[in-house]
Short mmCIF file of C-alpha atoms in Angstrom, two decimals:
data_model
loop_
_atom_site.label_atom_id
_atom_site.label_comp_id
_atom_site.label_asym_id
_atom_site.label_seq_id
_atom_site.Cartn_x
_atom_site.Cartn_y
_atom_site.Cartn_z
CA MET A 1 63.91 53.27 160.48
CA THR A 2 65.14 49.80 161.36
CA ALA A 3 68.63 49.04 162.59
CA ASP A 4 69.39 47.16 159.38
CA GLN A 5 68.36 50.19 157.29
CA ALA A 6 70.55 52.44 159.39
CA ARG A 7 73.52 50.17 158.91
CA ALA A 8 72.91 50.10 155.19
CA GLU A 9 72.77 53.91 155.00
CA THR A 10 75.80 54.71 157.11
CA THR A 11 78.79 56.02 155.23
CA ASP A 12 80.92 53.41 156.96
CA ASP A 13 78.90 50.47 155.65
CA THR A 14 79.71 47.45 157.79
CA SER A 15 77.57 45.16 155.62
CA THR A 16 80.23 45.34 152.88
CA GLN A 17 83.09 43.01 153.65
CA GLN A 18 86.55 44.52 153.36
CA ARG A 19 90.03 43.20 153.97
CA PHE A 20 92.14 44.48 156.79
CA PRO A 21 95.18 46.39 155.43
CA SER A 22 97.95 43.89 154.74
CA HIS A 23 100.87 46.21 154.03
CA PRO A 24 104.01 44.47 155.36
CA LEU A 25 105.16 47.52 157.34
CA LEU A 26 101.80 47.77 159.10
CA LEU A 27 101.80 44.09 160.04
CA ILE A 28 105.41 44.31 161.21
CA ALA A 29 104.44 47.28 163.38
CA PHE A 30 101.68 45.23 165.04
CA VAL A 31 104.00 42.26 165.61
CA VAL A 32 106.76 44.47 167.02
CA GLY A 33 104.20 46.19 169.22
CA ALA A 34 103.09 42.78 170.53
CA ALA A 35 106.69 41.84 171.34
CA ILE A 36 107.20 45.13 173.17
CA ALA A 37 103.95 44.57 175.10
CA LEU A 38 105.12 41.14 176.27
CA LEU A 39 108.48 42.58 177.30
CA VAL A 40 106.83 45.39 179.26
CA GLN A 41 104.47 42.88 180.89
CA VAL A 42 107.28 40.77 182.32
CA ARG A 43 109.54 43.72 183.17
CA PHE A 44 106.94 45.88 184.92
CA ILE A 45 105.89 43.11 187.28
CA PRO A 46 107.90 39.86 187.06
CA LEU A 47 105.76 36.81 186.33
CA ASP A 48 107.20 35.05 189.37
CA ALA A 49 106.61 37.97 191.77
CA PRO A 50 104.80 36.61 194.85
CA ILE A 51 101.10 37.53 194.84
CA PHE A 52 101.54 40.20 192.12
CA GLY A 53 102.82 38.02 189.25
CA LEU A 54 100.33 37.79 186.40
CA PHE A 55 99.07 34.33 187.42
CA LYS A 56 100.00 34.41 191.12
CA ASN A 57 96.80 35.78 192.67
CA GLN A 58 93.60 34.21 191.20
CA VAL A 59 91.63 35.10 194.32
CA ASP A 60 88.36 35.61 192.44
CA LEU A 61 88.72 32.26 190.72
CA ASP A 62 89.25 30.78 194.18
CA VAL A 63 85.96 32.38 195.26
CA TYR A 64 84.16 30.96 192.21
CA ARG A 65 85.53 27.50 192.95
CA ALA A 66 84.60 27.82 196.62
CA GLY A 67 81.05 28.86 195.68
CA ALA A 68 80.73 25.82 193.43
CA GLN A 69 82.01 23.56 196.19
CA HIS A 70 79.67 25.12 198.77
CA LEU A 71 76.74 24.35 196.48
CA LEU A 72 77.97 20.81 195.90
CA HIS A 73 78.27 20.12 199.63
CA GLY A 74 75.18 22.07 200.72
CA ARG A 75 77.03 24.76 202.66
CA GLN A 76 76.03 28.41 203.08
CA LEU A 77 76.89 30.79 200.23
CA TYR A 78 76.23 34.30 201.51
CA ASP A 79 76.46 34.41 205.31
CA LEU A 80 80.07 33.28 205.72
CA PRO A 81 83.32 34.20 203.91
CA MET A 82 84.34 31.92 201.07
CA LEU A 83 88.03 32.12 201.88
CA ARG A 84 90.23 32.81 204.91
CA ASN A 85 90.87 36.34 203.65
CA GLY A 86 87.24 37.18 204.39
CA LEU A 87 85.98 37.51 200.80
CA LEU A 88 82.24 36.99 200.46
CA TYR A 89 80.35 35.44 197.57
CA THR A 90 78.55 38.19 195.63
CA TYR A 91 77.27 36.34 192.57
CA THR A 92 73.91 34.69 191.93
CA PRO A 93 72.99 31.15 193.01
CA PHE A 94 72.83 30.22 189.30
CA SER A 95 76.49 31.16 188.94
CA THR A 96 77.51 28.37 191.32
CA ILE A 97 76.03 25.89 188.85
CA VAL A 98 78.00 27.44 185.99
CA PHE A 99 81.22 27.26 188.03
CA GLN A 100 80.81 23.57 188.90
CA PRO A 101 83.45 22.24 186.43
CA PHE A 102 86.09 24.46 188.05
CA GLY A 103 85.11 23.24 191.49
CA TRP A 104 85.88 19.70 190.39
CA MET A 105 89.38 20.62 189.17
CA SER A 106 92.50 21.04 191.24
CA ALA A 107 93.46 24.66 191.95
CA GLU A 108 96.43 24.46 189.56
CA MET A 109 94.38 22.99 186.71
CA ALA A 110 91.61 25.53 187.24
CA VAL A 111 94.09 28.42 186.95
CA ASP A 112 95.59 26.97 183.76
CA VAL A 113 92.21 26.35 182.12
CA TRP A 114 90.65 29.64 183.25
CA SER A 115 93.65 31.73 182.17
CA GLY A 116 93.87 29.96 178.83
CA LEU A 117 90.18 30.60 178.22
CA ILE A 118 90.66 34.31 178.98
CA PHE A 119 93.30 34.61 176.24
CA VAL A 120 91.18 32.64 173.77
CA THR A 121 88.17 34.79 174.59
CA LEU A 122 90.15 38.01 174.16
CA TYR A 123 91.23 36.79 170.72
CA TRP A 124 87.63 36.01 169.81
CA VAL A 125 86.39 39.39 171.11
CA ILE A 126 88.94 41.25 168.98
CA LEU A 127 88.17 39.19 165.88
CA ALA A 128 84.41 39.48 166.38
CA SER A 129 84.71 43.23 166.90
CA PHE A 130 86.63 43.66 163.65
CA ARG A 131 84.20 41.38 161.83
CA SER A 132 81.28 43.49 163.08
CA LEU A 133 82.98 46.51 161.51
CA GLY A 134 82.92 44.82 158.12
CA TYR A 135 86.35 43.17 157.93
CA GLU A 136 86.46 39.73 156.41
CA MET A 137 88.50 36.97 157.98
CA SER A 138 92.02 36.96 156.55
CA TRP A 139 95.54 36.06 157.57
CA SER A 140 96.38 39.72 158.12
CA LEU A 141 93.40 40.15 160.47
CA ALA A 142 94.37 36.98 162.34
CA ILE A 143 97.90 38.34 162.87
CA VAL A 144 96.62 41.74 164.01
CA ALA A 145 94.14 40.16 166.43
CA ALA A 146 96.86 37.98 167.98
CA ALA A 147 99.13 41.01 168.31
CA MET A 148 96.36 43.00 169.95
CA VAL A 149 95.76 40.24 172.49
CA CYS A 150 99.34 40.78 173.65
CA ALA A 151 98.86 44.54 173.67
CA VAL A 152 95.60 44.60 175.65
CA THR A 153 97.21 42.67 178.51
CA LEU A 154 98.86 46.03 179.26
CA MET A 155 95.42 47.52 179.88
CA GLU A 156 94.81 47.58 183.62
CA PRO A 157 91.28 46.12 183.32
CA VAL A 158 92.61 43.17 181.30
CA ARG A 159 95.71 42.51 183.40
CA THR A 160 93.63 42.68 186.57
CA THR A 161 91.12 40.28 185.02
CA ILE A 162 93.89 37.75 184.38
CA TRP A 163 95.54 38.41 187.74
CA TYR A 164 92.37 37.95 189.78
CA GLY A 165 90.94 35.19 187.59
CA GLN A 166 87.90 37.38 186.93
CA ILE A 167 84.85 36.56 184.82
CA ASN A 168 84.10 39.90 183.13
CA VAL A 169 85.85 39.10 179.83
CA PHE A 170 83.60 36.06 179.44
CA LEU A 171 80.45 38.03 180.21
CA MET A 172 81.45 40.71 177.69
CA ALA A 173 82.04 38.03 175.04
CA ILE A 174 78.60 36.51 175.67
CA VAL A 175 76.95 39.92 175.28
CA LEU A 176 78.91 40.71 172.10
CA TRP A 177 78.09 37.31 170.59
CA ASP A 178 74.43 37.90 171.37
CA LEU A 179 73.92 41.53 170.38
CA LEU A 180 76.18 41.69 167.33
CA ARG A 181 73.92 39.16 165.64
CA PRO A 182 71.25 40.39 163.18
CA ASP A 183 68.10 41.73 164.77
CA GLY A 184 66.11 39.04 162.98
CA SER A 185 67.55 36.34 165.21
CA ARG A 186 64.67 34.88 167.22
CA LEU A 187 66.82 34.22 170.28
CA LYS A 188 68.62 37.54 170.32
CA GLY A 189 68.82 38.50 173.99
CA ILE A 190 69.42 35.01 175.33
CA GLY A 191 73.13 35.72 175.88
CA VAL A 192 72.39 38.89 177.86
CA GLY A 193 69.90 36.96 179.97
CA VAL A 194 72.41 34.21 180.75
CA ALA A 195 75.18 36.76 181.52
CA ALA A 196 72.83 38.66 183.85
CA GLY A 197 71.88 35.38 185.49
CA ILE A 198 75.53 34.88 186.45
CA LYS A 199 76.30 38.49 187.39
CA LEU A 200 73.62 41.16 187.50
CA THR A 201 75.37 44.05 185.73
CA PRO A 202 74.81 42.83 182.11
CA ALA A 203 71.06 43.21 182.77
CA PHE A 204 71.60 46.93 182.09
CA PHE A 205 71.74 46.10 178.38
CA VAL A 206 67.95 45.74 178.56
CA VAL A 207 67.85 49.54 178.77
CA TYR A 208 69.80 49.77 175.51
CA LEU A 209 67.58 47.21 173.79
CA ALA A 210 64.48 49.07 174.96
CA ILE A 211 65.70 52.50 173.85
CA THR A 212 66.45 51.03 170.41
CA ARG A 213 62.97 49.42 170.38
CA ARG A 214 64.04 45.81 170.04
CA TRP A 215 61.20 44.53 172.15
CA ARG A 216 61.45 40.86 171.26
CA ALA A 217 65.07 40.85 172.43
CA VAL A 218 63.96 42.56 175.66
CA LEU A 219 61.43 39.80 176.27
CA VAL A 220 64.03 37.12 175.54
CA VAL A 221 66.42 38.73 178.06
CA VAL A 222 63.74 38.88 180.75
CA ALA A 223 62.58 35.32 180.11
CA THR A 224 66.13 33.94 180.09
CA PHE A 225 67.10 35.84 183.22
CA GLY A 226 63.96 34.57 184.95
CA ALA A 227 64.86 31.04 183.91
CA THR A 228 68.28 31.35 185.57
CA ILE A 229 66.56 32.39 188.81
CA LEU A 230 64.19 29.44 188.63
CA ILE A 231 67.09 27.06 187.96
CA GLY A 232 68.89 28.36 191.04
CA PHE A 233 66.01 27.72 193.45
CA PRO A 234 65.84 23.91 193.16
CA ALA A 235 69.65 23.72 193.40
CA THR A 236 69.80 25.75 196.63
CA PRO A 237 66.37 27.00 197.81
CA ARG A 238 67.42 28.69 201.08
CA GLN A 239 70.47 30.42 199.59
CA SER A 240 68.46 31.58 196.57
CA TRP A 241 65.84 33.13 198.85
CA ASN A 242 68.59 34.75 200.91
CA TYR A 243 70.23 36.24 197.83
CA TRP A 244 67.16 37.55 196.00
CA THR A 245 65.48 39.02 199.09
CA ASP A 246 68.52 40.55 200.80
CA ARG A 247 72.05 40.16 199.46
CA VAL A 248 71.26 41.40 195.96
CA VAL A 249 70.94 45.03 197.14
CA ASN A 250 73.96 45.07 199.47
CA SER A 251 76.81 46.70 197.50
CA ASP A 252 79.02 46.97 200.61
CA ARG A 253 79.76 43.27 200.18
CA VAL A 254 81.81 44.14 197.07
CA GLY A 255 84.25 46.65 198.60
CA PRO A 256 84.58 50.01 200.40
CA THR A 257 83.10 52.86 198.39
CA ASP A 258 86.11 55.14 198.86
CA ALA A 259 88.67 52.61 197.59
CA PRO A 260 90.87 54.08 194.81
CA SER A 261 90.04 51.05 192.70
CA ASN A 262 86.34 51.96 192.72
CA GLN A 263 86.14 53.47 189.25
CA SER A 264 82.46 54.33 189.40
CA ILE A 265 80.57 57.58 189.88
CA LYS A 266 79.95 56.70 193.51
CA GLY A 267 83.66 56.06 193.97
CA ALA A 268 84.46 59.40 192.34
CA LEU A 269 82.09 61.20 194.72
CA ALA A 270 83.74 59.46 197.67
CA THR A 271 87.13 60.66 196.40
CA VAL A 272 86.03 64.24 195.70
CA PHE A 273 84.31 64.70 199.07
CA ASP A 274 86.79 62.53 200.99
CA THR A 275 84.07 60.37 202.55
CA THR A 276 83.19 56.71 202.81
CA THR A 277 79.48 57.49 202.47
CA PRO A 278 78.80 59.91 199.62
CA SER A 279 75.30 61.32 199.29
CA ASN A 280 72.98 58.76 197.71
CA LEU A 281 70.86 61.57 196.27
CA LEU A 282 73.85 63.16 194.57
CA TRP A 283 74.97 59.74 193.32
CA LEU A 284 71.53 59.05 191.83
CA VAL A 285 71.44 62.45 190.11
CA CYS A 286 74.93 62.00 188.64
CA SER A 287 74.12 58.42 187.62
CA ALA A 288 70.92 59.54 185.91
CA PHE A 289 72.92 62.09 183.94
CA ALA A 290 75.47 59.38 183.01
CA VAL A 291 72.68 57.08 181.81
CA VAL A 292 71.21 59.82 179.63
CA LEU A 293 74.67 60.66 178.26
CA GLY A 294 75.85 57.08 177.71
CA ILE A 295 72.63 55.50 176.48
CA GLY A 296 71.81 58.59 174.41
CA ALA A 297 75.19 58.30 172.70
CA ALA A 298 74.66 54.55 172.28
CA TRP A 299 71.28 55.22 170.63
CA LEU A 300 72.87 57.66 168.19
CA ALA A 301 75.66 55.18 167.42
CA HIS A 302 73.07 52.46 166.80
CA ARG A 303 71.05 54.75 164.50
CA SER A 304 74.22 55.45 162.56
CA GLY A 305 75.06 51.77 162.14
CA GLN A 306 77.90 51.79 164.69
CA GLU A 307 76.67 48.85 166.73
CA LEU A 308 80.04 47.95 168.25
CA LEU A 309 80.48 51.49 169.56
CA ALA A 310 76.93 51.43 170.91
CA LEU A 311 77.62 48.26 172.89
CA CYS A 312 80.91 49.69 174.22
CA LEU A 313 79.07 52.81 175.39
CA THR A 314 76.40 50.72 177.10
CA GLY A 315 79.01 48.54 178.79
CA MET A 316 80.91 51.59 180.03
CA THR A 317 77.68 53.20 181.25
CA THR A 318 76.98 50.06 183.27
CA ALA A 319 80.36 50.30 184.97
CA ALA A 320 79.99 54.04 185.57
CA VAL A 321 76.64 53.85 187.38
CA SER A 322 77.27 50.68 189.39
CA PRO A 323 77.76 51.36 193.12
CA PHE A 324 81.19 49.73 192.96
CA SER A 325 83.22 49.12 189.79
CA TRP A 326 86.63 47.53 190.02
CA GLY A 327 89.06 48.26 187.21
CA HIS A 328 88.35 44.85 185.70
CA HIS A 329 84.71 45.81 185.21
CA TRP A 330 85.90 48.13 182.42
CA VAL A 331 86.96 45.38 179.98
CA TRP A 332 84.79 47.12 177.38
CA PHE A 333 87.93 49.10 176.58
CA VAL A 334 89.04 46.08 174.50
CA PRO A 335 86.36 46.37 171.77
CA LEU A 336 86.61 50.15 172.12
CA LEU A 337 90.30 49.86 171.19
CA VAL A 338 89.30 47.84 168.12
CA PHE A 339 86.92 50.63 167.14
CA ALA A 340 89.69 53.18 167.69
CA VAL A 341 92.03 51.18 165.40
CA HIS A 342 89.27 51.01 162.78
CA LEU A 343 88.63 54.77 162.65
CA PRO A 344 91.84 55.89 160.86
CA ILE A 345 91.53 52.95 158.44
CA ALA A 346 87.98 53.99 157.56
CA ALA A 347 88.98 57.64 157.17
CA TRP A 348 91.94 56.72 154.95
CA ARG A 349 89.80 54.55 152.70
CA ALA A 350 87.23 57.35 152.50
CA GLY A 351 89.97 59.59 151.10
CA SER A 352 90.37 61.86 154.13
CA ARG A 353 94.12 61.63 154.76
CA PRO A 354 94.38 64.48 157.32
CA LEU A 355 91.48 63.06 159.34
CA ALA A 356 93.06 59.61 159.21
CA GLY A 357 96.27 61.05 160.59
CA LEU A 358 94.39 62.78 163.41
CA LEU A 359 92.44 59.61 164.26
CA CYS A 360 95.70 57.68 164.59
CA LEU A 361 95.98 59.43 167.96
CA ALA A 362 92.85 57.69 169.28
CA PRO A 363 94.37 54.25 170.09
CA PRO A 364 97.42 55.59 171.97
CA ALA A 365 95.25 58.12 173.82
CA LEU A 366 92.95 55.34 175.04
CA PHE A 367 95.91 53.13 175.87
CA THR A 368 97.59 55.85 177.92
CA ALA A 369 94.51 56.32 180.09
CA VAL A 370 94.03 52.61 180.84
CA PHE A 371 97.67 51.47 180.89
CA ILE A 372 99.07 49.41 183.79
CA TRP A 373 100.91 52.33 185.32
CA ARG A 374 103.03 50.78 188.07
CA ASN A 375 103.37 51.91 191.66
CA TYR A 376 106.22 49.79 193.07
CA LEU A 377 106.71 49.99 196.82
CA PRO A 378 109.64 47.78 197.90
CA GLY A 379 108.89 48.56 201.56
CA GLY A 380 105.40 47.14 201.13
CA ALA A 381 101.83 48.32 201.62
CA LEU A 382 98.49 46.83 202.67
CA GLY A 383 100.28 43.89 204.25
CA PHE A 384 102.24 42.94 201.11
CA LYS A 385 106.00 43.36 200.73
CA PRO A 386 106.90 44.36 198.11
CA PHE A 387 103.72 45.95 196.79
CA TYR A 388 102.78 46.62 193.15
CA GLY A 389 99.90 48.95 192.41
CA THR A 390 98.66 49.09 188.80
CA GLY A 391 96.61 51.67 186.99
CA MET A 392 96.56 55.46 187.08
CA PHE A 393 94.32 55.49 190.15
CA MET A 394 96.86 53.44 192.14
CA THR A 395 99.86 55.50 191.04
CA PRO A 396 101.02 58.82 192.60
CA PHE A 397 100.65 61.20 189.68
CA PRO A 398 101.28 64.94 190.20
CA ASP A 399 98.55 66.82 192.05
CA TRP A 400 97.73 68.93 189.01
CA LEU A 401 96.73 65.73 187.17
CA ARG A 402 94.66 64.17 189.95
CA TRP A 403 91.44 65.45 188.37
CA PHE A 404 92.10 62.85 185.66
CA SER A 405 94.31 60.20 187.23
CA ALA A 406 91.95 59.49 190.16
CA GLU A 407 89.08 58.42 187.87
CA PRO A 408 90.50 57.95 184.35
CA TYR A 409 87.91 55.41 183.26
CA LEU A 410 85.03 57.79 183.87
CA TRP A 411 86.84 60.35 181.73
CA VAL A 412 87.27 57.81 178.90
CA PHE A 413 83.56 57.05 179.13
CA GLY A 414 82.55 60.71 179.16
CA VAL A 415 84.85 61.76 176.32
CA THR A 416 83.77 58.80 174.16
CA ALA A 417 80.09 59.60 174.71
CA VAL A 418 80.52 63.32 173.98
CA LEU A 419 82.53 62.66 170.81
CA CYS A 420 79.91 60.17 169.65
CA ILE A 421 77.18 62.76 170.12
CA ALA A 422 79.29 65.37 168.32
CA VAL A 423 79.92 63.12 165.31
CA TRP A 424 76.64 61.23 165.06
CA GLY A 425 74.41 63.70 166.89
CA PRO A 426 70.80 64.69 166.25
CA GLY A 427 71.71 66.83 163.25
CA GLU A 428 73.37 63.90 161.54
CA VAL A 429 70.39 61.66 162.29
CA ARG A 430 67.95 64.24 160.92
CA ALA A 431 70.04 64.64 157.77
CA ARG A 432 70.10 60.87 157.24
CA ASP A 433 66.35 60.56 157.81
CA PHE A 434 65.71 63.47 155.42
CA ALA A 435 67.90 61.82 152.76
CA ARG A 436 66.05 58.54 153.23
CA ARG A 437 62.65 60.21 152.90
CA SER A 438 63.84 62.18 149.86
CA ASN A 439 65.10 59.03 148.18
CA GLY A 440 61.81 57.32 148.96
CA THR A 441 59.79 60.20 147.50
CA ALA A 442 61.95 60.28 144.37
CA GLY A 443 61.52 56.55 143.96
CA SER A 444 57.75 56.85 144.26
CA ARG A 445 57.62 59.57 141.62
CA ALA A 446 59.80 57.53 139.29
CA ALA A 447 57.44 54.61 139.71
#
């Protein structure tokens, strides 16, 4: 069965364009929600708060700009800190070519352009996600997407992305643009290859493409990724050799494993066993289980025509099994929220009112887990006074909730994967395949 056939057979047929609900009360609710989100954003942490204001940090953007400038002036990339705070450059040599325009700008202009592009990209990601679910472009969808941009800034991964000046939203958008296209596209996979050429983690999507047997796309990814490596060598031969033969496998350059902000399986093991060096064997076993769970669920979602959910599951699996995953690595919660908003609409239109009511709990449940819970310390911490911690994992929740609050993103990943398997599991796939074969046999007899 091809992916296109699966999409055509799914009960939630995304090939049929439908309008997003345009009831005035619903649209007013989204607009009011956006206004509340903006109010919470500025009240939780004032925009002008030193260091912690939404646009007052930008340290990762500073690193990107420094990397671009180091390339331009022939300086070392990986052996010395980029900035006075000791941050090292952890991205590929090819990335320094991509970042060149921001190295030419002033720091102030770079922040303005980069931040503006993040908001534009978030808007595109939300629109593209809805479009992939079968919604046609309309004024109501445009309003909802704009409102959701405001809302998702209250997700810790998104706020931290804006605050640091991080790149993950852009990489996610490239992958979505690439893999939401029809499988017949000859260059499908080129976006994943480019994204992996900038930062290695998107290369994990090759596993998803392989398990769904889209071999041409796999080859395109590999060829494109290889091209980014080859482009990097002439630009900076010594630094390219240094990176690909040594630095690429050194995860300690990213951050300490036991940091609360490490929302990966390895970080969870460090927290559970109260150690800075959790067992690599145990980490590999747990990661292998997570890959089977996440990619297995993604395969089932793909077979059932739920491509957006499949990509979200793959993106979350990538963050779960990485040695170190900052909160901003989990930006895949944005398209996952779109899917969560879609579910009650689909159930309502299918005539299942009770199920639609139950599924209305999905968006707030996701939002609660990834919200920018604030830990305000007026006396300061970590050398900053005052100090604002954001996210469940940086906030002192009661001890009885620590099993969840210490690693909430892994729980979101696990619950999403398990629910996907429960809804679109092997039994559902077998039933769909049986129905397809039965319809084919009946058609043959009729002929």
